[in-house]
mmCIF file of C-alpha atoms in Angstrom:
data_model
loop_
_atom_site.group_PDB
_atom_site.id
_atom_site.type_symbol
_atom_site.label_atom_id
_atom_site.label_comp_id
_atom_site.label_asym_id
_atom_site.label_seq_id
_atom_site.Cartn_x
_atom_site.Cartn_y
_atom_site.Cartn_z
ATOM 1 C CA MET H 526 -0.112 -34.126 -31.668
ATOM 2 C CA GLU H 527 -3.327 -32.509 -30.658
ATOM 3 C CA ASN H 528 -5.610 -30.771 -33.070
ATOM 4 C CA ILE H 529 -5.111 -27.133 -33.955
ATOM 5 C CA ILE H 530 -8.244 -25.758 -35.521
ATOM 6 C CA ASN H 531 -9.037 -22.451 -37.117
ATOM 7 C CA ILE H 532 -9.180 -19.940 -34.272
ATOM 8 C CA THR H 533 -11.318 -17.564 -36.316
ATOM 9 C CA GLN H 534 -14.272 -19.936 -36.354
ATOM 10 C CA GLU H 535 -17.425 -18.589 -34.747
ATOM 11 C CA ILE H 536 -17.456 -20.070 -31.271
ATOM 12 C CA THR H 537 -19.247 -19.184 -28.066
ATOM 13 C CA LEU H 538 -17.640 -19.950 -24.717
ATOM 14 C CA GLU H 539 -19.784 -19.874 -21.609
ATOM 15 C CA ASN H 540 -20.383 -21.039 -18.074
ATOM 16 C CA LYS H 541 -22.893 -20.092 -15.394
ATOM 17 C CA ARG H 542 -21.423 -16.600 -14.950
ATOM 18 C CA VAL H 543 -20.310 -15.364 -18.360
ATOM 19 C CA CYS H 544 -20.837 -15.800 -22.085
ATOM 20 C CA LEU H 545 -18.124 -14.955 -24.602
ATOM 21 C CA SER H 546 -19.550 -14.616 -28.106
ATOM 22 C CA PRO H 547 -17.948 -13.322 -31.326
ATOM 23 C CA LEU H 548 -17.585 -9.539 -31.470
ATOM 24 C CA TYR H 549 -19.273 -7.869 -34.447
ATOM 25 C CA MET H 550 -20.080 -4.330 -35.502
ATOM 26 C CA SER H 551 -23.632 -5.042 -34.369
ATOM 27 C CA HIS H 552 -22.330 -4.741 -30.789
ATOM 28 C CA PHE H 553 -21.347 -1.115 -31.379
ATOM 29 C CA GLU H 554 -24.331 0.428 -29.595
ATOM 30 C CA ASP H 555 -24.021 -1.992 -26.665
ATOM 31 C CA LEU H 556 -20.410 -0.949 -26.090
ATOM 32 C CA LEU H 557 -20.871 2.750 -26.775
ATOM 33 C CA TYR H 558 -21.813 3.632 -23.191
ATOM 34 C CA PHE H 559 -18.349 2.591 -21.966
ATOM 35 C CA SER H 560 -16.678 4.371 -24.843
ATOM 36 C CA ILE H 561 -18.422 7.658 -24.093
ATOM 37 C CA HIS H 562 -18.722 7.591 -20.294
ATOM 38 C CA GLU H 563 -15.647 5.596 -19.220
ATOM 39 C CA PRO H 564 -12.848 6.688 -21.600
ATOM 40 C CA GLU H 565 -10.205 6.036 -18.944
ATOM 41 C CA LEU H 566 -10.674 2.302 -19.525
ATOM 42 C CA TRP H 567 -8.124 2.689 -22.335
ATOM 43 C CA ASP H 568 -5.525 4.760 -20.461
ATOM 44 C CA TYR H 569 -2.976 1.928 -20.764
ATOM 45 C CA ALA H 570 -4.165 0.470 -24.077
ATOM 46 C CA LEU H 571 -2.178 0.421 -27.294
ATOM 47 C CA VAL H 572 -5.367 0.993 -29.273
ATOM 48 C CA THR H 573 -8.075 3.136 -27.752
ATOM 49 C CA ALA H 574 -11.817 2.685 -28.084
ATOM 50 C CA ASN H 575 -12.881 5.847 -26.283
ATOM 51 C CA GLY H 576 -15.358 7.936 -28.248
ATOM 52 C CA ARG H 577 -17.681 6.914 -31.045
ATOM 53 C CA ASP H 578 -15.104 7.063 -33.880
ATOM 54 C CA ASN H 579 -12.426 5.199 -31.949
ATOM 55 C CA LEU H 580 -14.852 2.467 -30.940
ATOM 56 C CA LYS H 581 -15.897 1.955 -34.544
ATOM 57 C CA ALA H 582 -12.232 1.771 -35.632
ATOM 58 C CA TYR H 583 -11.490 -0.613 -32.727
ATOM 59 C CA ILE H 584 -14.128 -3.094 -33.841
ATOM 60 C CA GLU H 585 -13.190 -2.757 -37.522
ATOM 61 C CA SER H 586 -9.536 -3.432 -36.693
ATOM 62 C CA SER H 587 -10.527 -6.493 -34.704
ATOM 63 C CA LEU H 588 -12.536 -7.900 -37.610
ATOM 64 C CA LYS H 589 -9.691 -7.269 -40.073
ATOM 65 C CA SER H 590 -7.287 -9.131 -37.792
ATOM 66 C CA GLU H 591 -9.633 -12.116 -37.802
ATOM 67 C CA GLU H 592 -9.559 -12.169 -41.604
ATOM 68 C CA LYS H 593 -5.813 -12.818 -41.362
ATOM 69 C CA GLY H 594 -6.473 -15.944 -39.300
ATOM 70 C CA ILE H 595 -4.520 -14.810 -36.242
ATOM 71 C CA SER H 596 -7.202 -13.600 -33.842
ATOM 72 C CA ARG H 597 -10.734 -14.016 -32.524
ATOM 73 C CA SER H 598 -12.472 -11.287 -30.531
ATOM 74 C CA PHE H 599 -15.307 -11.755 -28.080
ATOM 75 C CA VAL H 600 -17.906 -9.585 -26.452
ATOM 76 C CA ILE H 601 -18.264 -10.352 -22.735
ATOM 77 C CA PHE H 602 -21.789 -10.817 -21.369
ATOM 78 C CA ASP H 603 -22.247 -10.942 -17.588
ATOM 79 C CA LYS H 604 -25.070 -13.394 -16.920
ATOM 80 C CA HIS H 605 -25.577 -12.219 -13.328
ATOM 81 C CA LYS H 606 -26.101 -8.593 -14.322
ATOM 82 C CA ASN H 607 -27.642 -9.510 -17.678
ATOM 83 C CA LYS H 608 -25.442 -6.917 -19.388
ATOM 84 C CA ILE H 609 -22.543 -6.670 -21.791
ATOM 85 C CA ALA H 610 -19.417 -5.976 -19.733
ATOM 86 C CA GLY H 611 -16.603 -5.451 -22.273
ATOM 87 C CA THR H 612 -14.453 -7.345 -24.774
ATOM 88 C CA THR H 613 -11.493 -9.726 -24.903
ATOM 89 C CA ARG H 614 -9.442 -11.401 -27.610
ATOM 90 C CA PHE H 615 -7.257 -14.267 -28.731
ATOM 91 C CA TYR H 616 -4.487 -12.800 -30.893
ATOM 92 C CA ASP H 617 -0.994 -13.426 -32.304
ATOM 93 C CA PHE H 618 -1.892 -17.043 -32.967
ATOM 94 C CA SER H 619 0.963 -19.192 -34.313
ATOM 95 C CA LYS H 620 0.011 -22.619 -35.599
ATOM 96 C CA ASP H 621 3.654 -23.611 -36.096
ATOM 97 C CA HIS H 622 4.730 -22.690 -32.576
ATOM 98 C CA ARG H 623 1.387 -23.613 -30.982
ATOM 99 C CA THR H 624 1.226 -20.312 -29.139
ATOM 100 C CA ILE H 625 -1.424 -17.670 -28.673
ATOM 101 C CA SER H 626 -1.921 -14.452 -26.733
ATOM 102 C CA ILE H 627 -4.912 -13.320 -24.723
ATOM 103 C CA GLY H 628 -5.485 -9.613 -24.347
ATOM 104 C CA HIS H 629 -7.245 -6.475 -25.556
ATOM 105 C CA THR H 630 -9.390 -7.153 -22.505
ATOM 106 C CA TRP H 631 -11.412 -4.431 -20.864
ATOM 107 C CA TYR H 632 -14.400 -4.333 -18.536
ATOM 108 C CA GLY H 633 -16.710 -1.481 -17.648
ATOM 109 C CA LYS H 634 -16.138 -0.087 -14.165
ATOM 110 C CA GLY H 635 -19.213 -1.777 -12.768
ATOM 111 C CA PHE H 636 -17.756 -5.173 -13.666
ATOM 112 C CA GLN H 637 -14.231 -4.678 -12.369
ATOM 113 C CA GLY H 638 -13.132 -6.312 -9.139
ATOM 114 C CA THR H 639 -15.607 -9.175 -9.541
ATOM 115 C CA VAL H 640 -15.035 -12.817 -10.443
ATOM 116 C CA LEU H 641 -15.991 -12.018 -14.042
ATOM 117 C CA ASN H 642 -12.380 -11.767 -15.218
ATOM 118 C CA LYS H 643 -11.407 -15.118 -13.709
ATOM 119 C CA ASN H 644 -14.403 -16.748 -15.361
ATOM 120 C CA CYS H 645 -13.461 -15.255 -18.720
ATOM 121 C CA LYS H 646 -9.846 -16.325 -18.404
ATOM 122 C CA PHE H 647 -10.890 -19.821 -17.350
ATOM 123 C CA LEU H 648 -13.007 -20.213 -20.497
ATOM 124 C CA LEU H 649 -10.312 -18.795 -22.780
ATOM 125 C CA LEU H 650 -7.499 -20.837 -21.253
ATOM 126 C CA SER H 651 -9.567 -24.029 -21.305
ATOM 127 C CA HIS H 652 -10.306 -23.516 -24.981
ATOM 128 C CA ALA H 653 -6.696 -22.668 -25.817
ATOM 129 C CA PHE H 654 -5.094 -25.618 -24.057
ATOM 130 C CA GLU H 655 -7.783 -28.264 -24.308
ATOM 131 C CA VAL H 656 -9.414 -27.596 -27.677
ATOM 132 C CA LEU H 657 -6.824 -25.758 -29.763
ATOM 133 C CA GLY H 658 -3.864 -27.721 -28.393
ATOM 134 C CA ILE H 659 -1.877 -24.595 -27.549
ATOM 135 C CA GLU H 660 1.399 -25.079 -25.656
ATOM 136 C CA ARG H 661 1.930 -21.509 -24.381
ATOM 137 C CA VAL H 662 -0.450 -18.614 -23.709
ATOM 138 C CA GLU H 663 1.106 -15.176 -23.431
ATOM 139 C CA PHE H 664 -0.174 -11.995 -21.828
ATOM 140 C CA ARG H 665 1.260 -8.499 -22.153
ATOM 141 C CA ALA H 666 0.489 -5.346 -20.221
ATOM 142 C CA ASP H 667 1.769 -1.853 -19.761
ATOM 143 C CA PHE H 668 4.261 -2.068 -16.890
ATOM 144 C CA ARG H 669 2.452 0.833 -15.170
ATOM 145 C CA ASN H 670 -0.899 -0.983 -15.204
ATOM 146 C CA LYS H 671 -0.667 -2.593 -11.771
ATOM 147 C CA ARG H 672 -4.355 -3.556 -11.669
ATOM 148 C CA SER H 673 -4.041 -5.617 -14.842
ATOM 149 C CA ILE H 674 -0.736 -7.183 -13.796
ATOM 150 C CA ASN H 675 -2.106 -8.215 -10.405
ATOM 151 C CA ALA H 676 -5.205 -9.689 -12.054
ATOM 152 C CA LEU H 677 -3.035 -11.767 -14.387
ATOM 153 C CA LYS H 678 -0.860 -13.035 -11.564
ATOM 154 C CA SER H 679 -3.976 -13.949 -9.596
ATOM 155 C CA ILE H 680 -5.020 -16.431 -12.292
ATOM 156 C CA GLY H 681 -1.626 -18.153 -12.281
ATOM 157 C CA CYS H 682 0.407 -16.250 -14.847
ATOM 158 C CA ILE H 683 4.184 -16.313 -14.424
ATOM 159 C CA GLU H 684 6.067 -13.080 -14.976
ATOM 160 C CA GLU H 685 8.835 -13.513 -17.542
ATOM 161 C CA GLY H 686 10.293 -10.041 -17.746
ATOM 162 C CA ILE H 687 10.046 -6.536 -19.150
ATOM 163 C CA LEU H 688 10.423 -5.467 -22.772
ATOM 164 C CA ARG H 689 11.758 -1.920 -22.545
ATOM 165 C CA SER H 690 10.188 0.681 -24.823
ATOM 166 C CA ASN H 691 9.038 -2.140 -27.081
ATOM 167 C CA CYS H 692 6.046 -0.451 -28.700
ATOM 168 C CA LYS H 693 4.239 2.811 -29.270
ATOM 169 C CA SER H 694 1.548 3.775 -26.809
ATOM 170 C CA LEU H 695 -1.082 6.485 -26.709
ATOM 171 C CA ASN H 696 1.383 8.694 -24.812
ATOM 172 C CA GLY H 697 4.682 7.928 -26.523
ATOM 173 C CA ARG H 698 6.273 4.542 -25.850
ATOM 174 C CA ARG H 699 5.780 1.937 -23.161
ATOM 175 C CA ASP H 700 7.571 -0.818 -21.310
ATOM 176 C CA SER H 701 5.614 -4.074 -21.580
ATOM 177 C CA ILE H 702 5.540 -6.785 -18.957
ATOM 178 C CA ILE H 703 5.360 -10.334 -20.339
ATOM 179 C CA LEU H 704 3.552 -13.098 -18.472
ATOM 180 C CA SER H 705 2.585 -16.585 -19.547
ATOM 181 C CA ILE H 706 0.999 -19.912 -18.701
ATOM 182 C CA LEU H 707 2.372 -23.154 -20.145
ATOM 183 C CA LYS H 708 0.279 -26.195 -20.937
ATOM 184 C CA ASN H 709 1.845 -28.354 -18.230
ATOM 185 C CA GLU H 710 1.239 -25.571 -15.677
ATOM 186 C CA TRP H 711 -2.392 -25.424 -16.736
ATOM 187 C CA ASN H 712 -2.819 -29.180 -16.452
ATOM 188 C CA THR H 713 -1.046 -29.649 -13.139
ATOM 189 C CA GLU H 714 -1.958 -26.573 -11.123
ATOM 190 C CA VAL H 715 -3.409 -23.440 -12.740
ATOM 191 C CA LYS H 716 -6.695 -24.972 -13.876
ATOM 192 C CA LYS H 717 -7.464 -26.452 -10.469
ATOM 193 C CA GLU H 718 -6.645 -23.238 -8.622
ATOM 194 C CA LEU H 719 -8.659 -21.112 -11.032
ATOM 195 C CA GLU H 720 -11.653 -23.422 -10.740
ATOM 196 C CA LYS H 721 -11.669 -22.856 -6.983
ATOM 197 C CA SER H 722 -12.010 -19.103 -7.426
ATOM 198 C CA ILE H 723 -14.854 -19.031 -9.929
#
């Protein structure tokens, strides 16, 4: 079997368009603009980062999750604009089942609708399947978040179904849509198609 390594190791993933580097509290000031001026970025999130206190708690929570060995968060740097664009994360890692989730992803408004997301997902998926030896990558989104769902489908995710009222949200409870990419799908089709679009 392929090698599964510690996902919490400090890694940097990058290509010509984007650099994903480990998220630390030192990035607080760089992310604060979005937190203060674009609070609607977290309208569909389970954990909000809008406002100074929430952003601090968001980063602290991310770091604590890494200590448990089940996640790794990244700050997203757009090389074309030479600016930090947002954050993303590996989470819910299972060594036994060889599965992982990608999520907690958000981009400032000025970075949405570009090829930045596809570049980020390409780097994360490549690392998951080709370095970590993951067999299944899962994505979840609020069923009302059509922008996010469409973006996931555009990179090759397959919709699996809806979990009804499966978790608390900022406004009560939410229905979550589940999507995924399997290793054989990545190897035979998804990778090639994604490469064409970045």
